[in-house]
Amino acid sequence: MAVIERTCIGCRTRRRRDDLIRLQVVGNVVVPGGAHTPGRSAYLCPSRACWDAALRRKAFARAFRMPVKVDPTLWERLQGDHVSAPRLVSGTGRAAIDGSRAGRDE
Ligand SMILES: [Zn+2]
């Protein structure tokens, strides 16, 4: 039985795909990936450290090969969501990771 491996975008470790959290991009917003949803995916260990590393290194943009927005609270939602049906996330327009000081008025 073939073991499908994917690389975590946070720590770059290859692991069984079943052990990784799948992420997808809809429009340009990163959302939890469904098990059989088509499209480009990124994979992450179920570890907060990997999530933080991926955010810091802008690994999402690299994985999806386009500028993407990542809601910093997505990780918390993933904890409850990634085993169930994916939900489209709305209202995350401000949560870009490119600015180091999001949400600050000049
Ligand atoms: Zn990892």
PDB file of N, CA and C and ligand atoms in Angstrom:
ATOM      1  N   MET A   1       0.844  -1.187   0.000  1.00  0.00           N
ATOM      2  CA  MET A   1       0.000   0.000   0.000  1.00  0.00           C
ATOM      3  C   MET A   1       0.887   1.246   0.000  1.00  0.00           C
ATOM      4  N   ALA A   2       0.662   2.087  -0.959  1.00  0.00           N
ATOM      5  CA  ALA A   2       1.521   3.264  -1.106  1.00  0.00           C
ATOM      6  C   ALA A   2       1.252   4.271  -0.001  1.00  0.00           C
ATOM      7  N   VAL A   3       2.318   4.782   0.519  1.00  0.00           N
ATOM      8  CA  VAL A   3       2.202   5.846   1.504  1.00  0.00           C
ATOM      9  C   VAL A   3       2.455   7.172   0.806  1.00  0.00           C
ATOM     10  N   ILE A   4       1.460   8.014   0.841  1.00  0.00           N
ATOM     11  CA  ILE A   4       1.599   9.316   0.193  1.00  0.00           C
ATOM     12  C   ILE A   4       2.239  10.283   1.178  1.00  0.00           C
ATOM     13  N   GLU A   5       3.304  10.884   0.747  1.00  0.00           N
ATOM     14  CA  GLU A   5       4.008  11.815   1.622  1.00  0.00           C
ATOM     15  C   GLU A   5       3.915  13.232   1.092  1.00  0.00           C
ATOM     16  N   ARG A   6       3.858  14.146   2.026  1.00  0.00           N
ATOM     17  CA  ARG A   6       3.858  15.565   1.682  1.00  0.00           C
ATOM     18  C   ARG A   6       4.826  16.276   2.618  1.00  0.00           C
ATOM     19  N   THR A   7       5.271  17.424   2.194  1.00  0.00           N
ATOM     20  CA  THR A   7       6.214  18.191   3.000  1.00  0.00           C
ATOM     21  C   THR A   7       5.481  19.280   3.761  1.00  0.00           C
ATOM     22  N   CYS A   8       5.711  19.339   5.044  1.00  0.00           N
ATOM     23  CA  CYS A   8       5.164  20.412   5.873  1.00  0.00           C
ATOM     24  C   CYS A   8       5.791  21.733   5.442  1.00  0.00           C
ATOM     25  N   ILE A   9       4.971  22.746   5.220  1.00  0.00           N
ATOM     26  CA  ILE A   9       5.522  24.022   4.768  1.00  0.00           C
ATOM     27  C   ILE A   9       6.142  24.802   5.928  1.00  0.00           C
ATOM     28  N   GLY A  10       5.923  24.345   7.151  1.00  0.00           N
ATOM     29  CA  GLY A  10       6.528  25.024   8.290  1.00  0.00           C
ATOM     30  C   GLY A  10       7.936  24.525   8.569  1.00  0.00           C
ATOM     31  N   CYS A  11       8.082  23.223   8.759  1.00  0.00           N
ATOM     32  CA  CYS A  11       9.384  22.678   9.149  1.00  0.00           C
ATOM     33  C   CYS A  11      10.042  21.896   8.017  1.00  0.00           C
ATOM     34  N   ARG A  12       9.363  21.766   6.886  1.00  0.00           N
ATOM     35  CA  ARG A  12       9.907  21.096   5.709  1.00  0.00           C
ATOM     36  C   ARG A  12      10.165  19.600   5.914  1.00  0.00           C
ATOM     37  N   THR A  13       9.528  19.035   6.888  1.00  0.00           N
ATOM     38  CA  THR A  13       9.667  17.603   7.115  1.00  0.00           C
ATOM     39  C   THR A  13       8.664  16.855   6.257  1.00  0.00           C
ATOM     40  N   ARG A  14       9.108  15.765   5.673  1.00  0.00           N
ATOM     41  CA  ARG A  14       8.182  14.920   4.922  1.00  0.00           C
ATOM     42  C   ARG A  14       7.472  13.978   5.875  1.00  0.00           C
ATOM     43  N   ARG A  15       6.161  13.948   5.753  1.00  0.00           N
ATOM     44  CA  ARG A  15       5.369  13.078   6.620  1.00  0.00           C
ATOM     45  C   ARG A  15       4.263  12.452   5.799  1.00  0.00           C
ATOM     46  N   ARG A  16       3.651  11.435   6.394  1.00  0.00           N
ATOM     47  CA  ARG A  16       2.473  10.862   5.748  1.00  0.00           C
ATOM     48  C   ARG A  16       1.401  11.938   5.608  1.00  0.00           C
ATOM     49  N   ARG A  17       0.783  11.978   4.455  1.00  0.00           N
ATOM     50  CA  ARG A  17      -0.222  13.008   4.217  1.00  0.00           C
ATOM     51  C   ARG A  17      -1.351  12.934   5.244  1.00  0.00           C
ATOM     52  N   ASP A  18      -1.641  11.726   5.681  1.00  0.00           N
ATOM     53  CA  ASP A  18      -2.707  11.562   6.670  1.00  0.00           C
ATOM     54  C   ASP A  18      -2.389  12.246   7.991  1.00  0.00           C
ATOM     55  N   ASP A  19      -1.106  12.467   8.224  1.00  0.00           N
ATOM     56  CA  ASP A  19      -0.703  13.075   9.488  1.00  0.00           C
ATOM     57  C   ASP A  19      -0.628  14.583   9.403  1.00  0.00           C
ATOM     58  N   LEU A  20      -0.888  15.117   8.242  1.00  0.00           N
ATOM     59  CA  LEU A  20      -0.740  16.546   8.047  1.00  0.00           C
ATOM     60  C   LEU A  20      -2.094  17.234   7.910  1.00  0.00           C
ATOM     61  N   ILE A  21      -2.118  18.493   8.255  1.00  0.00           N
ATOM     62  CA  ILE A  21      -3.308  19.309   8.055  1.00  0.00           C
ATOM     63  C   ILE A  21      -3.243  19.903   6.656  1.00  0.00           C
ATOM     64  N   ARG A  22      -4.339  19.806   5.940  1.00  0.00           N
ATOM     65  CA  ARG A  22      -4.352  20.306   4.575  1.00  0.00           C
ATOM     66  C   ARG A  22      -4.970  21.696   4.523  1.00  0.00           C
ATOM     67  N   LEU A  23      -4.327  22.549   3.770  1.00  0.00           N
ATOM     68  CA  LEU A  23      -4.838  23.903   3.579  1.00  0.00           C
ATOM     69  C   LEU A  23      -5.015  24.159   2.097  1.00  0.00           C
ATOM     70  N   GLN A  24      -5.973  25.013   1.791  1.00  0.00           N
ATOM     71  CA  GLN A  24      -6.203  25.379   0.407  1.00  0.00           C
ATOM     72  C   GLN A  24      -6.361  26.871   0.310  1.00  0.00           C
ATOM     73  N   VAL A  25      -6.423  27.346  -0.909  1.00  0.00           N
ATOM     74  CA  VAL A  25      -6.637  28.765  -1.087  1.00  0.00           C
ATOM     75  C   VAL A  25      -7.890  28.959  -1.950  1.00  0.00           C
ATOM     76  N   VAL A  26      -8.753  29.848  -1.484  1.00  0.00           N
ATOM     77  CA  VAL A  26      -9.958  30.195  -2.231  1.00  0.00           C
ATOM     78  C   VAL A  26      -9.887  31.687  -2.502  1.00  0.00           C
ATOM     79  N   GLY A  27      -9.893  32.046  -3.783  1.00  0.00           N
ATOM     80  CA  GLY A  27      -9.576  33.425  -4.117  1.00  0.00           C
ATOM     81  C   GLY A  27      -8.101  33.622  -3.796  1.00  0.00           C
ATOM     82  N   ASN A  28      -7.820  34.430  -2.801  1.00  0.00           N
ATOM     83  CA  ASN A  28      -6.434  34.513  -2.329  1.00  0.00           C
ATOM     84  C   ASN A  28      -6.377  34.356  -0.815  1.00  0.00           C
ATOM     85  N   VAL A  29      -7.385  33.681  -0.271  1.00  0.00           N
ATOM     86  CA  VAL A  29      -7.461  33.501   1.176  1.00  0.00           C
ATOM     87  C   VAL A  29      -7.237  32.034   1.515  1.00  0.00           C
ATOM     88  N   VAL A  30      -6.377  31.781   2.451  1.00  0.00           N
ATOM     89  CA  VAL A  30      -6.089  30.410   2.863  1.00  0.00           C
ATOM     90  C   VAL A  30      -7.222  29.896   3.752  1.00  0.00           C
ATOM     91  N   VAL A  31      -7.710  28.720   3.428  1.00  0.00           N
ATOM     92  CA  VAL A  31      -8.817  28.124   4.169  1.00  0.00           C
ATOM     93  C   VAL A  31      -8.465  26.663   4.454  1.00  0.00           C
ATOM     94  N   PRO A  32      -9.175  26.061   5.406  1.00  0.00           N
ATOM     95  CA  PRO A  32      -8.953  24.633   5.659  1.00  0.00           C
ATOM     96  C   PRO A  32      -9.305  23.825   4.424  1.00  0.00           C
ATOM     97  N   GLY A  33      -8.502  22.863   4.104  1.00  0.00           N
ATOM     98  CA  GLY A  33      -8.742  22.040   2.932  1.00  0.00           C
ATOM     99  C   GLY A  33      -9.630  20.853   3.261  1.00  0.00           C
ATOM    100  N   GLY A  34     -10.477  20.495   2.310  1.00  0.00           N
ATOM    101  CA  GLY A  34     -11.280  19.297   2.469  1.00  0.00           C
ATOM    102  C   GLY A  34     -10.507  18.092   1.964  1.00  0.00           C
ATOM    103  N   ALA A  35     -10.980  16.918   2.306  1.00  0.00           N
ATOM    104  CA  ALA A  35     -10.257  15.707   1.970  1.00  0.00           C
ATOM    105  C   ALA A  35     -10.140  15.516   0.463  1.00  0.00           C
ATOM    106  N   HIS A  36     -11.169  15.869  -0.264  1.00  0.00           N
ATOM    107  CA  HIS A  36     -11.163  15.576  -1.692  1.00  0.00           C
ATOM    108  C   HIS A  36     -11.457  16.798  -2.543  1.00  0.00           C
ATOM    109  N   THR A  37     -11.143  17.961  -2.005  1.00  0.00           N
ATOM    110  CA  THR A  37     -11.380  19.175  -2.779  1.00  0.00           C
ATOM    111  C   THR A  37     -10.260  19.372  -3.787  1.00  0.00           C
ATOM    112  N   PRO A  38     -10.597  19.645  -5.025  1.00  0.00           N
ATOM    113  CA  PRO A  38      -9.540  19.855  -6.013  1.00  0.00           C
ATOM    114  C   PRO A  38      -8.839  21.181  -5.794  1.00  0.00           C
ATOM    115  N   GLY A  39      -7.697  21.303  -6.393  1.00  0.00           N
ATOM    116  CA  GLY A  39      -6.972  22.567  -6.295  1.00  0.00           C
ATOM    117  C   GLY A  39      -5.650  22.405  -5.586  1.00  0.00           C
ATOM    118  N   ARG A  40      -4.892  23.454  -5.591  1.00  0.00           N
ATOM    119  CA  ARG A  40      -3.571  23.456  -4.995  1.00  0.00           C
ATOM    120  C   ARG A  40      -3.679  23.396  -3.468  1.00  0.00           C
ATOM    121  N   SER A  41      -2.805  22.642  -2.869  1.00  0.00           N
ATOM    122  CA  SER A  41      -2.865  22.479  -1.420  1.00  0.00           C
ATOM    123  C   SER A  41      -1.514  22.734  -0.787  1.00  0.00           C
ATOM    124  N   ALA A  42      -1.571  23.029   0.473  1.00  0.00           N
ATOM    125  CA  ALA A  42      -0.360  23.105   1.280  1.00  0.00           C
ATOM    126  C   ALA A  42      -0.596  22.231   2.502  1.00  0.00           C
ATOM    127  N   TYR A  43       0.466  21.693   3.043  1.00  0.00           N
ATOM    128  CA  TYR A  43       0.331  20.776   4.175  1.00  0.00           C
ATOM    129  C   TYR A  43       1.168  21.256   5.342  1.00  0.00           C
ATOM    130  N   LEU A  44       0.644  20.991   6.514  1.00  0.00           N
ATOM    131  CA  LEU A  44       1.266  21.484   7.730  1.00  0.00           C
ATOM    132  C   LEU A  44       1.140  20.404   8.802  1.00  0.00           C
ATOM    133  N   CYS A  45       2.207  20.214   9.588  1.00  0.00           N
ATOM    134  CA  CYS A  45       2.101  19.336  10.748  1.00  0.00           C
ATOM    135  C   CYS A  45       1.022  19.886  11.685  1.00  0.00           C
ATOM    136  N   PRO A  46       0.385  19.030  12.429  1.00  0.00           N
ATOM    137  CA  PRO A  46      -0.571  19.532  13.433  1.00  0.00           C
ATOM    138  C   PRO A  46       0.177  20.112  14.621  1.00  0.00           C
ATOM    139  N   SER A  47       0.972  21.090  14.356  1.00  0.00           N
ATOM    140  CA  SER A  47       1.817  21.671  15.394  1.00  0.00           C
ATOM    141  C   SER A  47       1.820  23.190  15.266  1.00  0.00           C
ATOM    142  N   ARG A  48       1.611  23.842  16.368  1.00  0.00           N
ATOM    143  CA  ARG A  48       1.584  25.303  16.364  1.00  0.00           C
ATOM    144  C   ARG A  48       2.923  25.882  15.900  1.00  0.00           C
ATOM    145  N   ALA A  49       3.994  25.202  16.241  1.00  0.00           N
ATOM    146  CA  ALA A  49       5.320  25.702  15.857  1.00  0.00           C
ATOM    147  C   ALA A  49       5.445  25.753  14.338  1.00  0.00           C
ATOM    148  N   CYS A  50       4.896  24.753  13.667  1.00  0.00           N
ATOM    149  CA  CYS A  50       4.978  24.731  12.211  1.00  0.00           C
ATOM    150  C   CYS A  50       4.109  25.822  11.609  1.00  0.00           C
ATOM    151  N   TRP A  51       2.956  26.034  12.196  1.00  0.00           N
ATOM    152  CA  TRP A  51       2.075  27.118  11.732  1.00  0.00           C
ATOM    153  C   TRP A  51       2.782  28.460  11.856  1.00  0.00           C
ATOM    154  N   ASP A  52       3.378  28.694  13.011  1.00  0.00           N
ATOM    155  CA  ASP A  52       4.081  29.962  13.223  1.00  0.00           C
ATOM    156  C   ASP A  52       5.250  30.108  12.255  1.00  0.00           C
ATOM    157  N   ALA A  53       5.963  29.031  12.050  1.00  0.00           N
ATOM    158  CA  ALA A  53       7.108  29.084  11.141  1.00  0.00           C
ATOM    159  C   ALA A  53       6.640  29.384   9.719  1.00  0.00           C
ATOM    160  N   ALA A  54       5.541  28.763   9.327  1.00  0.00           N
ATOM    161  CA  ALA A  54       5.017  28.986   7.986  1.00  0.00           C
ATOM    162  C   ALA A  54       4.584  30.440   7.810  1.00  0.00           C
ATOM    163  N   LEU A  55       3.956  30.992   8.839  1.00  0.00           N
ATOM    164  CA  LEU A  55       3.553  32.394   8.785  1.00  0.00           C
ATOM    165  C   LEU A  55       4.775  33.295   8.663  1.00  0.00           C
ATOM    166  N   ARG A  56       5.745  33.036   9.494  1.00  0.00           N
ATOM    167  CA  ARG A  56       6.938  33.885   9.521  1.00  0.00           C
ATOM    168  C   ARG A  56       7.666  33.870   8.183  1.00  0.00           C
ATOM    169  N   ARG A  57       7.750  32.689   7.617  1.00  0.00           N
ATOM    170  CA  ARG A  57       8.545  32.544   6.400  1.00  0.00           C
ATOM    171  C   ARG A  57       7.720  32.788   5.147  1.00  0.00           C
ATOM    172  N   LYS A  58       6.461  33.191   5.320  1.00  0.00           N
ATOM    173  CA  LYS A  58       5.589  33.389   4.176  1.00  0.00           C
ATOM    174  C   LYS A  58       5.559  32.138   3.300  1.00  0.00           C
ATOM    175  N   ALA A  59       5.541  31.025   3.964  1.00  0.00           N
ATOM    176  CA  ALA A  59       5.575  29.755   3.244  1.00  0.00           C
ATOM    177  C   ALA A  59       4.278  29.499   2.484  1.00  0.00           C
ATOM    178  N   PHE A  60       3.208  30.146   2.922  1.00  0.00           N
ATOM    179  CA  PHE A  60       1.935  29.942   2.232  1.00  0.00           C
ATOM    180  C   PHE A  60       2.001  30.502   0.815  1.00  0.00           C
ATOM    181  N   ALA A  61       2.515  31.702   0.703  1.00  0.00           N
ATOM    182  CA  ALA A  61       2.623  32.319  -0.616  1.00  0.00           C
ATOM    183  C   ALA A  61       3.486  31.457  -1.537  1.00  0.00           C
ATOM    184  N   ARG A  62       4.523  30.873  -0.958  1.00  0.00           N
ATOM    185  CA  ARG A  62       5.384  30.020  -1.758  1.00  0.00           C
ATOM    186  C   ARG A  62       4.670  28.735  -2.166  1.00  0.00           C
ATOM    187  N   ALA A  63       3.962  28.159  -1.223  1.00  0.00           N
ATOM    188  CA  ALA A  63       3.286  26.893  -1.503  1.00  0.00           C
ATOM    189  C   ALA A  63       2.205  27.068  -2.566  1.00  0.00           C
ATOM    190  N   PHE A  64       1.502  28.190  -2.494  1.00  0.00           N
ATOM    191  CA  PHE A  64       0.412  28.407  -3.441  1.00  0.00           C
ATOM    192  C   PHE A  64       0.866  29.180  -4.671  1.00  0.00           C
ATOM    193  N   ARG A  65       2.098  29.591  -4.656  1.00  0.00           N
ATOM    194  CA  ARG A  65       2.705  30.318  -5.777  1.00  0.00           C
ATOM    195  C   ARG A  65       1.917  31.568  -6.142  1.00  0.00           C
ATOM    196  N   MET A  66       1.456  32.252  -5.131  1.00  0.00           N
ATOM    197  CA  MET A  66       0.766  33.522  -5.327  1.00  0.00           C
ATOM    198  C   MET A  66       0.671  34.211  -3.967  1.00  0.00           C
ATOM    199  N   PRO A  67       0.475  35.508  -3.977  1.00  0.00           N
ATOM    200  CA  PRO A  67       0.291  36.184  -2.683  1.00  0.00           C
ATOM    201  C   PRO A  67      -1.041  35.765  -2.076  1.00  0.00           C
ATOM    202  N   VAL A  68      -1.028  35.328  -0.847  1.00  0.00           N
ATOM    203  CA  VAL A  68      -2.263  34.882  -0.203  1.00  0.00           C
ATOM    204  C   VAL A  68      -2.410  35.582   1.141  1.00  0.00           C
ATOM    205  N   LYS A  69      -3.638  35.603   1.594  1.00  0.00           N
ATOM    206  CA  LYS A  69      -3.917  36.153   2.908  1.00  0.00           C
ATOM    207  C   LYS A  69      -4.148  35.006   3.877  1.00  0.00           C
ATOM    208  N   VAL A  70      -3.571  35.130   5.042  1.00  0.00           N
ATOM    209  CA  VAL A  70      -3.737  34.111   6.065  1.00  0.00           C
ATOM    210  C   VAL A  70      -4.310  34.769   7.310  1.00  0.00           C
ATOM    211  N   ASP A  71      -5.440  34.283   7.729  1.00  0.00           N
ATOM    212  CA  ASP A  71      -6.021  34.764   8.971  1.00  0.00           C
ATOM    213  C   ASP A  71      -5.237  34.140  10.133  1.00  0.00           C
ATOM    214  N   PRO A  72      -4.629  34.950  10.978  1.00  0.00           N
ATOM    215  CA  PRO A  72      -3.831  34.374  12.078  1.00  0.00           C
ATOM    216  C   PRO A  72      -4.654  33.493  13.011  1.00  0.00           C
ATOM    217  N   THR A  73      -5.966  33.685  13.025  1.00  0.00           N
ATOM    218  CA  THR A  73      -6.782  32.856  13.906  1.00  0.00           C
ATOM    219  C   THR A  73      -7.211  31.557  13.234  1.00  0.00           C
ATOM    220  N   LEU A  74      -6.787  31.383  11.982  1.00  0.00           N
ATOM    221  CA  LEU A  74      -7.169  30.161  11.269  1.00  0.00           C
ATOM    222  C   LEU A  74      -6.690  28.923  12.015  1.00  0.00           C
ATOM    223  N   TRP A  75      -5.537  29.036  12.622  1.00  0.00           N
ATOM    224  CA  TRP A  75      -4.983  27.869  13.326  1.00  0.00           C
ATOM    225  C   TRP A  75      -5.947  27.360  14.397  1.00  0.00           C
ATOM    226  N   GLU A  76      -6.474  28.290  15.186  1.00  0.00           N
ATOM    227  CA  GLU A  76      -7.423  27.879  16.227  1.00  0.00           C
ATOM    228  C   GLU A  76      -8.626  27.180  15.604  1.00  0.00           C
ATOM    229  N   ARG A  77      -9.093  27.734  14.492  1.00  0.00           N
ATOM    230  CA  ARG A  77     -10.257  27.115  13.854  1.00  0.00           C
ATOM    231  C   ARG A  77      -9.921  25.743  13.300  1.00  0.00           C
ATOM    232  N   LEU A  78      -8.720  25.593  12.813  1.00  0.00           N
ATOM    233  CA  LEU A  78      -8.314  24.306  12.257  1.00  0.00           C
ATOM    234  C   LEU A  78      -8.382  23.204  13.296  1.00  0.00           C
ATOM    235  N   GLN A  79      -8.113  23.555  14.528  1.00  0.00           N
ATOM    236  CA  GLN A  79      -8.103  22.541  15.571  1.00  0.00           C
ATOM    237  C   GLN A  79      -9.444  21.823  15.663  1.00  0.00           C
ATOM    238  N   GLY A  80     -10.516  22.571  15.408  1.00  0.00           N
ATOM    239  CA  GLY A  80     -11.818  21.933  15.474  1.00  0.00           C
ATOM    240  C   GLY A  80     -12.345  21.510  14.118  1.00  0.00           C
ATOM    241  N   ASP A  81     -11.774  22.091  13.071  1.00  0.00           N
ATOM    242  CA  ASP A  81     -12.409  21.967  11.765  1.00  0.00           C
ATOM    243  C   ASP A  81     -11.791  20.958  10.821  1.00  0.00           C
ATOM    244  N   HIS A  82     -10.531  20.646  10.989  1.00  0.00           N
ATOM    245  CA  HIS A  82      -9.887  19.991   9.861  1.00  0.00           C
ATOM    246  C   HIS A  82     -10.350  18.566   9.665  1.00  0.00           C
ATOM    247  N   VAL A  83     -11.036  18.014  10.625  1.00  0.00           N
ATOM    248  CA  VAL A  83     -11.559  16.660  10.414  1.00  0.00           C
ATOM    249  C   VAL A  83     -12.962  16.676   9.820  1.00  0.00           C
ATOM    250  N   SER A  84     -13.638  17.814   9.934  1.00  0.00           N
ATOM    251  CA  SER A  84     -14.999  17.871   9.409  1.00  0.00           C
ATOM    252  C   SER A  84     -15.023  18.604   8.076  1.00  0.00           C
ATOM    253  N   ALA A  85     -16.192  18.891   7.603  1.00  0.00           N
ATOM    254  CA  ALA A  85     -16.323  19.519   6.301  1.00  0.00           C
ATOM    255  C   ALA A  85     -15.695  20.911   6.300  1.00  0.00           C
ATOM    256  N   PRO A  86     -15.061  21.251   5.199  1.00  0.00           N
ATOM    257  CA  PRO A  86     -14.452  22.586   5.133  1.00  0.00           C
ATOM    258  C   PRO A  86     -15.513  23.674   5.066  1.00  0.00           C
ATOM    259  N   ARG A  87     -15.151  24.810   5.604  1.00  0.00           N
ATOM    260  CA  ARG A  87     -16.046  25.953   5.603  1.00  0.00           C
ATOM    261  C   ARG A  87     -15.343  27.096   4.927  1.00  0.00           C
ATOM    262  N   LEU A  88     -16.025  27.783   4.081  1.00  0.00           N
ATOM    263  CA  LEU A  88     -15.410  28.957   3.491  1.00  0.00           C
ATOM    264  C   LEU A  88     -15.350  30.059   4.532  1.00  0.00           C
ATOM    265  N   VAL A  89     -14.242  30.734   4.539  1.00  0.00           N
ATOM    266  CA  VAL A  89     -14.025  31.773   5.533  1.00  0.00           C
ATOM    267  C   VAL A  89     -14.239  33.122   4.876  1.00  0.00           C
ATOM    268  N   SER A  90     -15.014  33.949   5.521  1.00  0.00           N
ATOM    269  CA  SER A  90     -15.215  35.280   4.971  1.00  0.00           C
ATOM    270  C   SER A  90     -14.790  36.321   5.986  1.00  0.00           C
ATOM    271  N   GLY A  91     -14.627  37.522   5.504  1.00  0.00           N
ATOM    272  CA  GLY A  91     -14.305  38.608   6.415  1.00  0.00           C
ATOM    273  C   GLY A  91     -12.895  38.578   6.949  1.00  0.00           C
ATOM    274  N   THR A  92     -11.974  38.009   6.180  1.00  0.00           N
ATOM    275  CA  THR A  92     -10.596  37.963   6.647  1.00  0.00           C
ATOM    276  C   THR A  92      -9.716  38.916   5.861  1.00  0.00           C
ATOM    277  N   GLY A  93     -10.341  39.906   5.228  1.00  0.00           N
ATOM    278  CA  GLY A  93      -9.596  40.774   4.329  1.00  0.00           C
ATOM    279  C   GLY A  93      -8.452  41.540   4.961  1.00  0.00           C
ATOM    280  N   ARG A  94      -8.526  41.767   6.258  1.00  0.00           N
ATOM    281  CA  ARG A  94      -7.485  42.566   6.887  1.00  0.00           C
ATOM    282  C   ARG A  94      -6.298  41.730   7.349  1.00  0.00           C
ATOM    283  N   ALA A  95      -6.453  40.447   7.299  1.00  0.00           N
ATOM    284  CA  ALA A  95      -5.484  39.586   7.975  1.00  0.00           C
ATOM    285  C   ALA A  95      -4.320  39.194   7.079  1.00  0.00           C
ATOM    286  N   ALA A  96      -3.779  40.144   6.377  1.00  0.00           N
ATOM    287  CA  ALA A  96      -2.622  39.818   5.545  1.00  0.00           C
ATOM    288  C   ALA A  96      -1.402  39.610   6.418  1.00  0.00           C
ATOM    289  N   ILE A  97      -0.532  38.710   5.981  1.00  0.00           N
ATOM    290  CA  ILE A  97       0.663  38.458   6.778  1.00  0.00           C
ATOM    291  C   ILE A  97       1.828  39.309   6.305  1.00  0.00           C
ATOM    292  N   ASP A  98       1.612  40.047   5.217  1.00  0.00           N
ATOM    293  CA  ASP A  98       2.741  40.789   4.676  1.00  0.00           C
ATOM    294  C   ASP A  98       3.120  41.977   5.550  1.00  0.00           C
ATOM    295  N   GLY A  99       2.127  42.604   6.175  1.00  0.00           N
ATOM    296  CA  GLY A  99       2.440  43.720   7.048  1.00  0.00           C
ATOM    297  C   GLY A  99       2.821  43.197   8.423  1.00  0.00           C
ATOM    298  N   SER A 100       3.888  43.702   8.962  1.00  0.00           N
ATOM    299  CA  SER A 100       4.307  43.217  10.271  1.00  0.00           C
ATOM    300  C   SER A 100       3.483  43.849  11.391  1.00  0.00           C
ATOM    301  N   ARG A 101       2.777  44.929  11.076  1.00  0.00           N
ATOM    302  CA  ARG A 101       1.961  45.530  12.124  1.00  0.00           C
ATOM    303  C   ARG A 101       0.570  45.776  11.584  1.00  0.00           C
ATOM    304  N   ALA A 102      -0.178  44.697  11.519  1.00  0.00           N
ATOM    305  CA  ALA A 102      -1.506  44.770  10.959  1.00  0.00           C
ATOM    306  C   ALA A 102      -2.439  45.565  11.859  1.00  0.00           C
ATOM    307  N   GLY A 103      -3.347  46.266  11.230  1.00  0.00           N
ATOM    308  CA  GLY A 103      -4.403  46.906  11.981  1.00  0.00           C
ATOM    309  C   GLY A 103      -4.001  48.131  12.749  1.00  0.00           C
ATOM    310  N   ARG A 104      -2.908  48.768  12.362  1.00  0.00           N
ATOM    311  CA  ARG A 104      -2.514  49.967  13.087  1.00  0.00           C
ATOM    312  C   ARG A 104      -2.755  51.203  12.226  1.00  0.00           C
ATOM    313  N   ASP A 105      -3.464  52.148  12.763  1.00  0.00           N
ATOM    314  CA  ASP A 105      -3.758  53.355  12.001  1.00  0.00           C
ATOM    315  C   ASP A 105      -2.579  54.292  12.011  1.00  0.00           C
ATOM    316  N   GLU A 106      -2.400  54.913  10.856  1.00  0.00           N
ATOM    317  CA  GLU A 106      -1.292  55.884  10.797  1.00  0.00           C
ATOM    318  C   GLU A 106      -1.727  57.199  11.413  1.00  0.00           C
TER     319      GLU A 106
HETATM  320 ZN    ZN B   1       6.043  20.703  10.396  1.00  0.00          ZN
END
